Amino acid sequence: MKKQNIPIFLAICLLTALTCLDISAMALAITPIAHALNIPLGTAQWIIASYFITFASIVIIGGRLGDLWGEKNLLLVGMLFFIVGSLIGSMAHGLFIIIIARILQAIGAGIAYPNNMSTLLKTFPQEKHGSVLGIYASVVGLSVAIGPIVGGLLTHYLSWRWIFLINIPLGLICLITIAILQKKQPTPVKKSRLDLLGTLTLTIAIVALIYAIDKLNLIYQQPIIIILLLLISGLAFYLFFFFAKRVRDPLVNFHLFRHYLFRYGLLQRFLVSCINSMLLFILGIYFIKGLHYSIQTAAFLYLPYTFFLGIFSPYAGRLVDKVNIHLLLIGAIILFFSGFLLFFFGVNFYLPLPILIFSLLISGGGYSILYPGLLTVTMRPIEATDKGVASGIFFMINLTGG
């Protein structure tokens, strides 16, 4: 890694950590926020939902804008949104304002996130992509793992407002570093415009789909609303594909899907995300309902899985650069699914807790290879001019599965 690239790499990792922390750190802060703002806990859940839905709906658009107008420009815009949202959130005294703040944060994160990845892929040579993405994956894993702990400590010892306040100085460091040191990547010679119809229809489709998935636990109480949301999402997706075939520069160029590795990587990413979410969901139920642990104790018991992911990912990334990547992915998939099956077997047959923890370590080891491996495979055949939107699609598939 060249010395001049290290500050950029560190700034991107810090920005990624902040956006990931903001997703998970709010989990333990919702109750104190609801109490402080005197709002029902169920209503306060919109503080989390608004961030997730907005982020998911804009991540592909953010990637495409980076391809059109340059990753550096979009990173700076994304960070400005994120910092302004954090500032507003730190001063909020009502639910409406705090949700607006979370939406601004999510817009910033959704714009910056795919351009983080695109910048790394363009800054470093292909033979270093595995190592770079391995470290990047460890940042994501550790940030998600410690997010609830950081949120809980800040809320307990200072105030829930510090979950927002801490983003401001750290975000400014990222902003200044990238503004001064990051070189502008060349944008396409052919001038293109953003596909507004595609942007509108895709946003409606994703928002309706994510909201419907979020309300699936109320399928018996609100079946008509959920079915209506799914129909709206399906119609919007149909219109998105319809218009994409009739405009010169669609939001998503479907020639990307002609690449076998791109299709393969996205499919595997979706399946792994589904299994990973299922594992974590079952794990939470087992710890809290089965073993009657507190939420705080259950959160710490997640750490063997997520910390192993965070610690081992850099080494897994180096393996991706040195070993036949297809054989490595097969081994990683076997590890991941073996650990999951052992955990599922252990829960059903009441095996001792150490065996369950061991099964999580196995799954975590497989997942730590899958993350940088699948990302490297998926992005390898993509041209530089499409790296941003391809990164957005990858993260969108990840969010849909997880």
Coordinates of C-alpha atoms in Angstrom, one line a residue:
M1 CA 0.0 0.0 0.0
K2 CA 1.5 3.3 -1.1
K3 CA 2.1 5.8 1.7
Q4 CA 0.1 8.6 0.0
N5 CA -3.0 6.3 -0.1
I6 CA -2.9 5.4 3.6
P7 CA -4.7 8.6 4.8
I8 CA -7.4 8.2 2.2
F9 CA -7.9 4.5 3.2
L10 CA -8.1 5.4 6.9
A11 CA -10.6 8.2 6.2
I12 CA -12.8 5.9 4.2
C13 CA -12.6 3.2 6.9
L14 CA -13.5 5.8 9.6
L15 CA -16.5 7.1 7.5
T16 CA -17.7 3.5 7.0
A17 CA -17.4 2.8 10.7
L18 CA -19.4 5.9 11.5
T19 CA -22.2 5.0 9.1
C20 CA -22.3 1.4 10.4
L21 CA -22.2 2.4 14.0
D22 CA -25.2 4.7 13.4
I23 CA -27.2 1.7 12.4
S24 CA -26.5 -0.5 15.3
A25 CA -25.7 2.0 18.1
M26 CA -29.2 3.3 18.1
A27 CA -30.6 -0.1 19.2
L28 CA -30.0 0.3 22.9
A29 CA -30.6 4.1 22.9
I30 CA -34.2 3.9 21.6
T31 CA -35.7 3.3 25.1
P32 CA -33.9 6.3 26.7
I33 CA -34.8 8.5 23.6
A34 CA -38.4 7.5 23.9
H35 CA -38.4 8.3 27.6
A36 CA -36.6 11.7 27.1
L37 CA -38.9 12.8 24.3
N38 CA -42.0 11.4 26.0
I39 CA -43.1 9.3 23.0
P40 CA -44.3 5.6 22.8
L41 CA -41.6 3.1 22.3
G42 CA -43.4 1.6 19.3
T43 CA -43.4 5.0 17.6
A44 CA -39.7 5.6 18.5
Q45 CA -38.8 2.6 16.4
W46 CA -39.2 4.9 13.4
I47 CA -35.9 6.5 14.4
I48 CA -34.3 3.2 13.3
A49 CA -36.6 2.4 10.5
S50 CA -36.3 5.8 8.8
Y51 CA -32.6 5.5 8.6
F52 CA -32.7 1.9 7.2
I53 CA -35.4 2.6 4.6
T54 CA -33.8 5.8 3.4
F55 CA -30.3 4.2 3.2
A56 CA -31.6 1.2 1.3
S57 CA -33.5 3.4 -1.2
I58 CA -30.6 5.6 -2.1
V59 CA -27.5 3.4 -2.2
I60 CA -27.9 2.4 -5.9
I61 CA -28.6 6.0 -6.8
G62 CA -25.6 7.2 -4.9
G63 CA -23.4 4.7 -6.7
R64 CA -24.7 5.9 -10.1
L65 CA -24.1 9.5 -9.2
G66 CA -20.5 8.7 -8.4
D67 CA -20.1 7.1 -11.8
L68 CA -21.5 10.2 -13.5
W69 CA -20.0 13.0 -11.4
G70 CA -17.0 11.5 -9.7
E71 CA -16.6 9.6 -6.4
K72 CA -14.7 12.4 -4.6
N73 CA -17.6 14.8 -5.2
L74 CA -20.2 12.4 -4.0
L75 CA -18.1 11.4 -0.9
L76 CA -17.9 15.1 0.1
V77 CA -21.6 15.6 -0.5
G78 CA -22.5 12.5 1.4
M79 CA -20.3 13.5 4.4
L80 CA -21.9 16.9 4.5
F81 CA -25.4 15.4 4.6
F82 CA -24.3 13.0 7.4
I83 CA -22.6 15.7 9.5
V84 CA -25.6 18.1 9.1
G85 CA -28.0 15.3 10.1
S86 CA -25.9 14.5 13.1
L87 CA -25.9 18.2 14.2
I88 CA -29.6 18.4 13.9
G89 CA -30.1 15.1 15.7
S90 CA -28.0 16.3 18.6
M91 CA -30.2 19.3 19.1
A92 CA -33.6 17.6 18.5
H93 CA -36.4 17.9 21.1
G94 CA -39.1 16.1 19.2
L95 CA -39.7 12.9 17.2
F96 CA -40.3 14.7 13.9
I97 CA -37.0 16.6 14.0
I98 CA -35.0 13.5 15.1
I99 CA -36.5 11.5 12.2
I100 CA -35.6 14.3 9.8
A101 CA -32.0 14.2 11.2
R102 CA -31.9 10.4 10.7
I103 CA -33.1 10.7 7.1
L104 CA -30.4 13.3 6.4
Q105 CA -27.8 11.0 7.9
A106 CA -29.1 8.1 5.8
I107 CA -29.0 10.1 2.6
G108 CA -25.4 10.9 3.4
A109 CA -24.5 7.3 4.2
G110 CA -26.4 6.1 1.1
I111 CA -24.5 8.5 -1.1
A112 CA -21.1 7.8 0.5
Y113 CA -21.2 4.0 1.0
P114 CA -21.0 2.8 -2.6
N115 CA -18.5 5.5 -3.5
N116 CA -16.3 4.3 -0.6
M117 CA -16.1 1.0 -2.3
S118 CA -15.6 2.4 -5.8
T119 CA -12.8 4.7 -4.5
L120 CA -11.0 1.8 -2.9
L121 CA -11.3 -0.4 -6.0
K122 CA -10.0 2.4 -8.3
T123 CA -7.2 3.6 -5.9
F124 CA -5.6 0.2 -5.3
P125 CA -4.4 -2.3 -8.0
Q126 CA -6.5 -5.4 -8.6
E127 CA -3.9 -7.7 -7.0
K128 CA -4.5 -5.8 -3.7
H129 CA -8.2 -5.7 -3.8
G130 CA -8.6 -8.8 -1.5
S131 CA -6.4 -7.4 1.2
V132 CA -8.0 -3.9 1.0
L133 CA -11.6 -5.3 1.1
G134 CA -10.6 -7.7 3.9
I135 CA -9.6 -4.8 6.1
Y136 CA -12.7 -2.9 5.0
A137 CA -14.9 -5.9 5.9
S138 CA -13.3 -6.1 9.4
V139 CA -14.2 -2.4 9.9
V140 CA -17.8 -3.2 9.0
G141 CA -17.9 -6.3 11.2
L142 CA -16.3 -4.6 14.2
S143 CA -18.5 -1.5 13.8
V144 CA -21.7 -3.5 13.8
A145 CA -20.4 -5.6 16.7
I146 CA -19.5 -2.7 19.0
G147 CA -22.3 -0.4 17.9
P148 CA -24.8 -1.4 20.6
I149 CA -22.0 -1.3 23.2
V150 CA -20.9 2.2 22.1
G151 CA -24.5 3.4 22.0
G152 CA -25.2 1.9 25.4
L153 CA -22.1 3.4 27.0
L154 CA -22.6 6.9 25.5
T155 CA -26.3 6.8 26.6
H156 CA -25.6 5.6 30.1
Y157 CA -22.6 7.8 31.0
L158 CA -23.2 10.9 28.9
S159 CA -26.5 11.2 26.9
W160 CA -28.1 9.7 23.8
R161 CA -27.3 13.0 22.1
W162 CA -23.7 11.9 22.0
I163 CA -24.5 9.2 19.5
F164 CA -25.1 12.1 17.1
L165 CA -22.4 14.5 18.5
I166 CA -19.5 12.1 18.1
N167 CA -20.1 12.0 14.4
I168 CA -19.4 15.7 13.9
P169 CA -15.7 16.0 14.7
L170 CA -14.9 12.5 13.3
G171 CA -17.0 13.3 10.1
L172 CA -15.1 16.6 9.7
I173 CA -11.8 14.8 9.9
C174 CA -12.9 12.5 7.0
L175 CA -14.3 15.4 5.0
I176 CA -11.1 17.5 5.3
T177 CA -8.8 14.5 4.6
I178 CA -10.7 13.4 1.4
A179 CA -11.1 17.0 0.2
I180 CA -7.4 17.8 0.5
L181 CA -5.7 14.4 -0.3
Q182 CA -8.1 12.4 -2.6
K183 CA -7.3 12.9 -6.3
K184 CA -10.3 13.4 -8.6
Q185 CA -10.9 10.3 -10.6
P186 CA -11.6 10.9 -14.3
T187 CA -15.3 10.9 -15.2
P188 CA -16.6 9.4 -18.4
V189 CA -15.8 11.5 -21.6
K190 CA -19.4 11.0 -22.8
K191 CA -21.7 13.3 -20.8
S192 CA -24.6 11.5 -19.2
R193 CA -27.6 12.6 -17.3
L194 CA -29.2 11.0 -14.3
D195 CA -32.2 8.8 -15.2
L196 CA -34.9 10.6 -13.3
L197 CA -37.7 8.2 -14.1
G198 CA -35.6 5.3 -13.1
T199 CA -34.5 7.0 -9.9
L200 CA -38.2 7.7 -9.0
T201 CA -39.5 4.3 -9.8
L202 CA -36.6 2.4 -8.1
T203 CA -36.9 4.5 -5.0
I204 CA -40.7 3.8 -4.7
A205 CA -40.1 0.1 -5.3
I206 CA -37.4 -0.3 -2.7
V207 CA -39.1 1.9 0.0
A208 CA -42.4 -0.1 -0.5
L209 CA -40.6 -3.4 -0.4
I210 CA -38.4 -2.7 2.7
Y211 CA -41.5 -1.3 4.5
A212 CA -43.5 -4.4 3.7
I213 CA -40.7 -6.6 4.9
D214 CA -40.5 -4.6 8.1
K215 CA -44.2 -5.1 8.7
L216 CA -44.3 -8.8 8.1
N217 CA -44.6 -9.5 11.8
L218 CA -48.1 -7.8 11.5
I219 CA -49.2 -10.0 8.6
Y220 CA -52.3 -11.2 10.5
Q221 CA -53.2 -7.7 11.8
Q222 CA -52.5 -5.7 8.7
P223 CA -52.6 -8.1 5.7
I224 CA -54.2 -5.6 3.3
I225 CA -51.6 -2.9 3.9
I226 CA -48.7 -5.4 3.4
I227 CA -50.2 -6.8 0.2
L228 CA -50.8 -3.3 -1.1
L229 CA -47.2 -2.4 -0.3
L230 CA -45.9 -5.5 -2.2
L231 CA -48.2 -4.6 -5.2
I232 CA -46.9 -1.1 -5.3
S233 CA -43.3 -2.4 -5.1
G234 CA -44.0 -4.9 -7.9
L235 CA -45.6 -2.2 -10.1
A236 CA -42.7 0.2 -9.5
F237 CA -40.1 -2.4 -10.3
Y238 CA -42.0 -3.2 -13.5
L239 CA -42.0 0.5 -14.5
F240 CA -38.3 0.8 -13.6
F241 CA -37.4 -2.1 -16.0
F242 CA -39.9 -0.7 -18.6
F243 CA -38.3 2.8 -18.7
A244 CA -34.7 1.4 -18.4
K245 CA -35.1 -0.2 -21.8
R246 CA -36.2 3.1 -23.4
V247 CA -33.7 5.7 -22.1
R248 CA -30.2 6.3 -23.4
D249 CA -28.5 6.2 -20.0
P250 CA -30.6 4.2 -17.6
L251 CA -29.9 4.3 -13.8
V252 CA -28.7 0.7 -14.0
N253 CA -27.1 -0.6 -17.2
F254 CA -28.4 -4.1 -17.5
H255 CA -25.3 -5.2 -19.5
L256 CA -23.7 -5.6 -16.0
F257 CA -25.8 -8.7 -15.5
R258 CA -24.3 -10.3 -18.6
H259 CA -21.2 -11.0 -16.6
Y260 CA -21.4 -14.4 -15.0
L261 CA -19.2 -13.5 -12.0
F262 CA -21.4 -10.5 -11.3
R263 CA -24.6 -12.6 -11.3
Y264 CA -22.9 -15.4 -9.3
G265 CA -21.5 -12.9 -6.7
L266 CA -24.9 -11.2 -6.2
L267 CA -26.8 -14.5 -5.8
Q268 CA -24.3 -15.9 -3.3
R269 CA -24.3 -12.6 -1.4
F270 CA -28.1 -12.7 -1.2
L271 CA -28.2 -16.3 0.1
V272 CA -25.4 -15.7 2.6
S273 CA -27.2 -12.5 3.9
C274 CA -30.4 -14.5 4.3
I275 CA -28.7 -17.3 6.3
N276 CA -26.7 -14.8 8.3
S277 CA -29.9 -12.8 9.3
M278 CA -31.7 -16.1 10.1
L279 CA -28.7 -17.2 12.3
L280 CA -28.7 -13.9 14.3
F281 CA -32.5 -13.9 14.6
I282 CA -32.6 -17.5 16.0
L283 CA -29.6 -16.7 18.2
G284 CA -31.3 -13.7 19.8
I285 CA -34.5 -15.7 20.5
Y286 CA -32.5 -18.6 22.0
F287 CA -30.4 -16.4 24.3
I288 CA -33.4 -14.3 25.5
K289 CA -36.3 -16.7 25.5
G290 CA -34.5 -20.1 25.8
L291 CA -31.7 -19.3 28.2
H292 CA -33.5 -16.3 29.8
Y293 CA -30.5 -14.0 29.5
S294 CA -30.9 -10.2 29.6
I295 CA -30.7 -8.2 26.4
Q296 CA -27.3 -6.8 27.5
T297 CA -25.9 -10.3 28.1
A298 CA -27.3 -11.5 24.8
A299 CA -25.6 -8.6 23.0
F300 CA -22.2 -9.7 24.5
L301 CA -22.8 -13.3 23.4
Y302 CA -23.1 -12.2 19.8
L303 CA -19.5 -11.0 20.0
P304 CA -17.7 -14.3 19.2
Y305 CA -19.4 -14.3 15.8
T306 CA -19.0 -10.6 14.9
F307 CA -15.6 -10.1 16.5
F308 CA -14.2 -13.2 14.7
L309 CA -15.5 -11.7 11.5
G310 CA -13.8 -8.4 12.3
I311 CA -10.5 -9.8 13.4
F312 CA -10.0 -12.5 10.7
S313 CA -11.3 -10.6 7.7
P314 CA -7.9 -8.8 7.0
Y315 CA -6.2 -12.2 6.8
A316 CA -9.0 -13.6 4.7
G317 CA -8.5 -10.7 2.3
R318 CA -4.9 -11.7 1.8
L319 CA -5.9 -15.2 1.1
V320 CA -8.3 -13.9 -1.6
D321 CA -5.3 -12.3 -3.3
K322 CA -3.0 -15.3 -3.1
V323 CA -5.2 -18.4 -3.4
N324 CA -7.6 -19.6 -6.2
I325 CA -10.6 -17.5 -5.3
H326 CA -13.2 -20.0 -6.5
L327 CA -11.8 -22.8 -4.4
L328 CA -11.5 -20.4 -1.4
L329 CA -15.2 -19.4 -1.7
I330 CA -16.3 -23.1 -1.9
G331 CA -14.4 -23.7 1.3
A332 CA -15.8 -20.6 3.0
I333 CA -19.4 -21.6 2.0
I334 CA -18.8 -25.0 3.5
L335 CA -17.5 -23.5 6.7
F336 CA -20.3 -21.0 6.9
F337 CA -23.1 -23.5 6.3
S338 CA -21.5 -26.1 8.6
G339 CA -21.4 -23.7 11.5
F340 CA -25.0 -22.7 10.9
L341 CA -26.2 -26.3 10.7
L342 CA -24.3 -27.2 13.9
F343 CA -25.8 -24.2 15.7
F344 CA -29.3 -25.1 14.4
F345 CA -28.8 -28.8 15.5
G346 CA -27.5 -27.6 18.9
V347 CA -30.4 -25.4 19.6
N348 CA -32.9 -28.1 18.7
F349 CA -31.2 -30.8 20.8
Y350 CA -30.1 -28.5 23.7
L351 CA -26.4 -28.9 23.3
P352 CA -24.1 -27.1 25.8
L353 CA -23.5 -23.4 25.2
P354 CA -19.7 -23.8 24.4
I355 CA -20.7 -26.0 21.4
L356 CA -23.0 -23.3 20.2
I357 CA -20.3 -20.7 20.6
F358 CA -17.9 -23.0 18.7
S359 CA -20.5 -23.3 15.9
L360 CA -20.7 -19.4 15.7
L361 CA -16.9 -19.3 15.4
I362 CA -17.0 -21.7 12.5
S363 CA -19.7 -19.6 10.7
G364 CA -17.9 -16.4 11.5
G365 CA -14.7 -17.8 10.0
G366 CA -16.5 -18.7 6.8
Y367 CA -18.3 -15.4 6.6
S368 CA -15.1 -13.5 7.1
I369 CA -13.8 -15.1 3.9
L370 CA -17.1 -14.7 2.0
Y371 CA -17.4 -11.0 2.5
P372 CA -14.2 -9.8 0.8
G373 CA -14.2 -12.9 -1.5
L374 CA -17.6 -12.3 -2.9
L375 CA -17.1 -8.6 -3.2
T376 CA -13.8 -9.2 -5.1
V377 CA -15.4 -11.7 -7.5
T378 CA -18.5 -9.6 -8.1
M379 CA -16.7 -6.4 -8.9
R380 CA -13.8 -8.0 -10.9
P381 CA -15.4 -7.9 -14.4
I382 CA -17.0 -4.4 -14.0
E383 CA -15.6 -1.5 -15.9
A384 CA -14.3 1.5 -13.9
T385 CA -17.2 3.7 -15.2
D386 CA -19.7 1.3 -13.6
K387 CA -18.0 0.5 -10.3
G388 CA -20.2 2.9 -8.3
V389 CA -23.6 1.6 -9.4
A390 CA -22.3 -2.0 -9.2
S391 CA -21.2 -1.4 -5.6
G392 CA -24.7 0.1 -4.9
I393 CA -26.4 -3.0 -6.3
F394 CA -24.1 -5.3 -4.2
F395 CA -25.0 -3.4 -1.0
M396 CA -28.7 -3.3 -2.0
I397 CA -28.7 -7.1 -2.4
N398 CA -27.0 -7.4 0.9
L399 CA -29.6 -5.2 2.6
T400 CA -32.5 -7.1 1.0
G401 CA -31.2 -10.4 2.1
G402 CA -30.3 -9.2 5.6

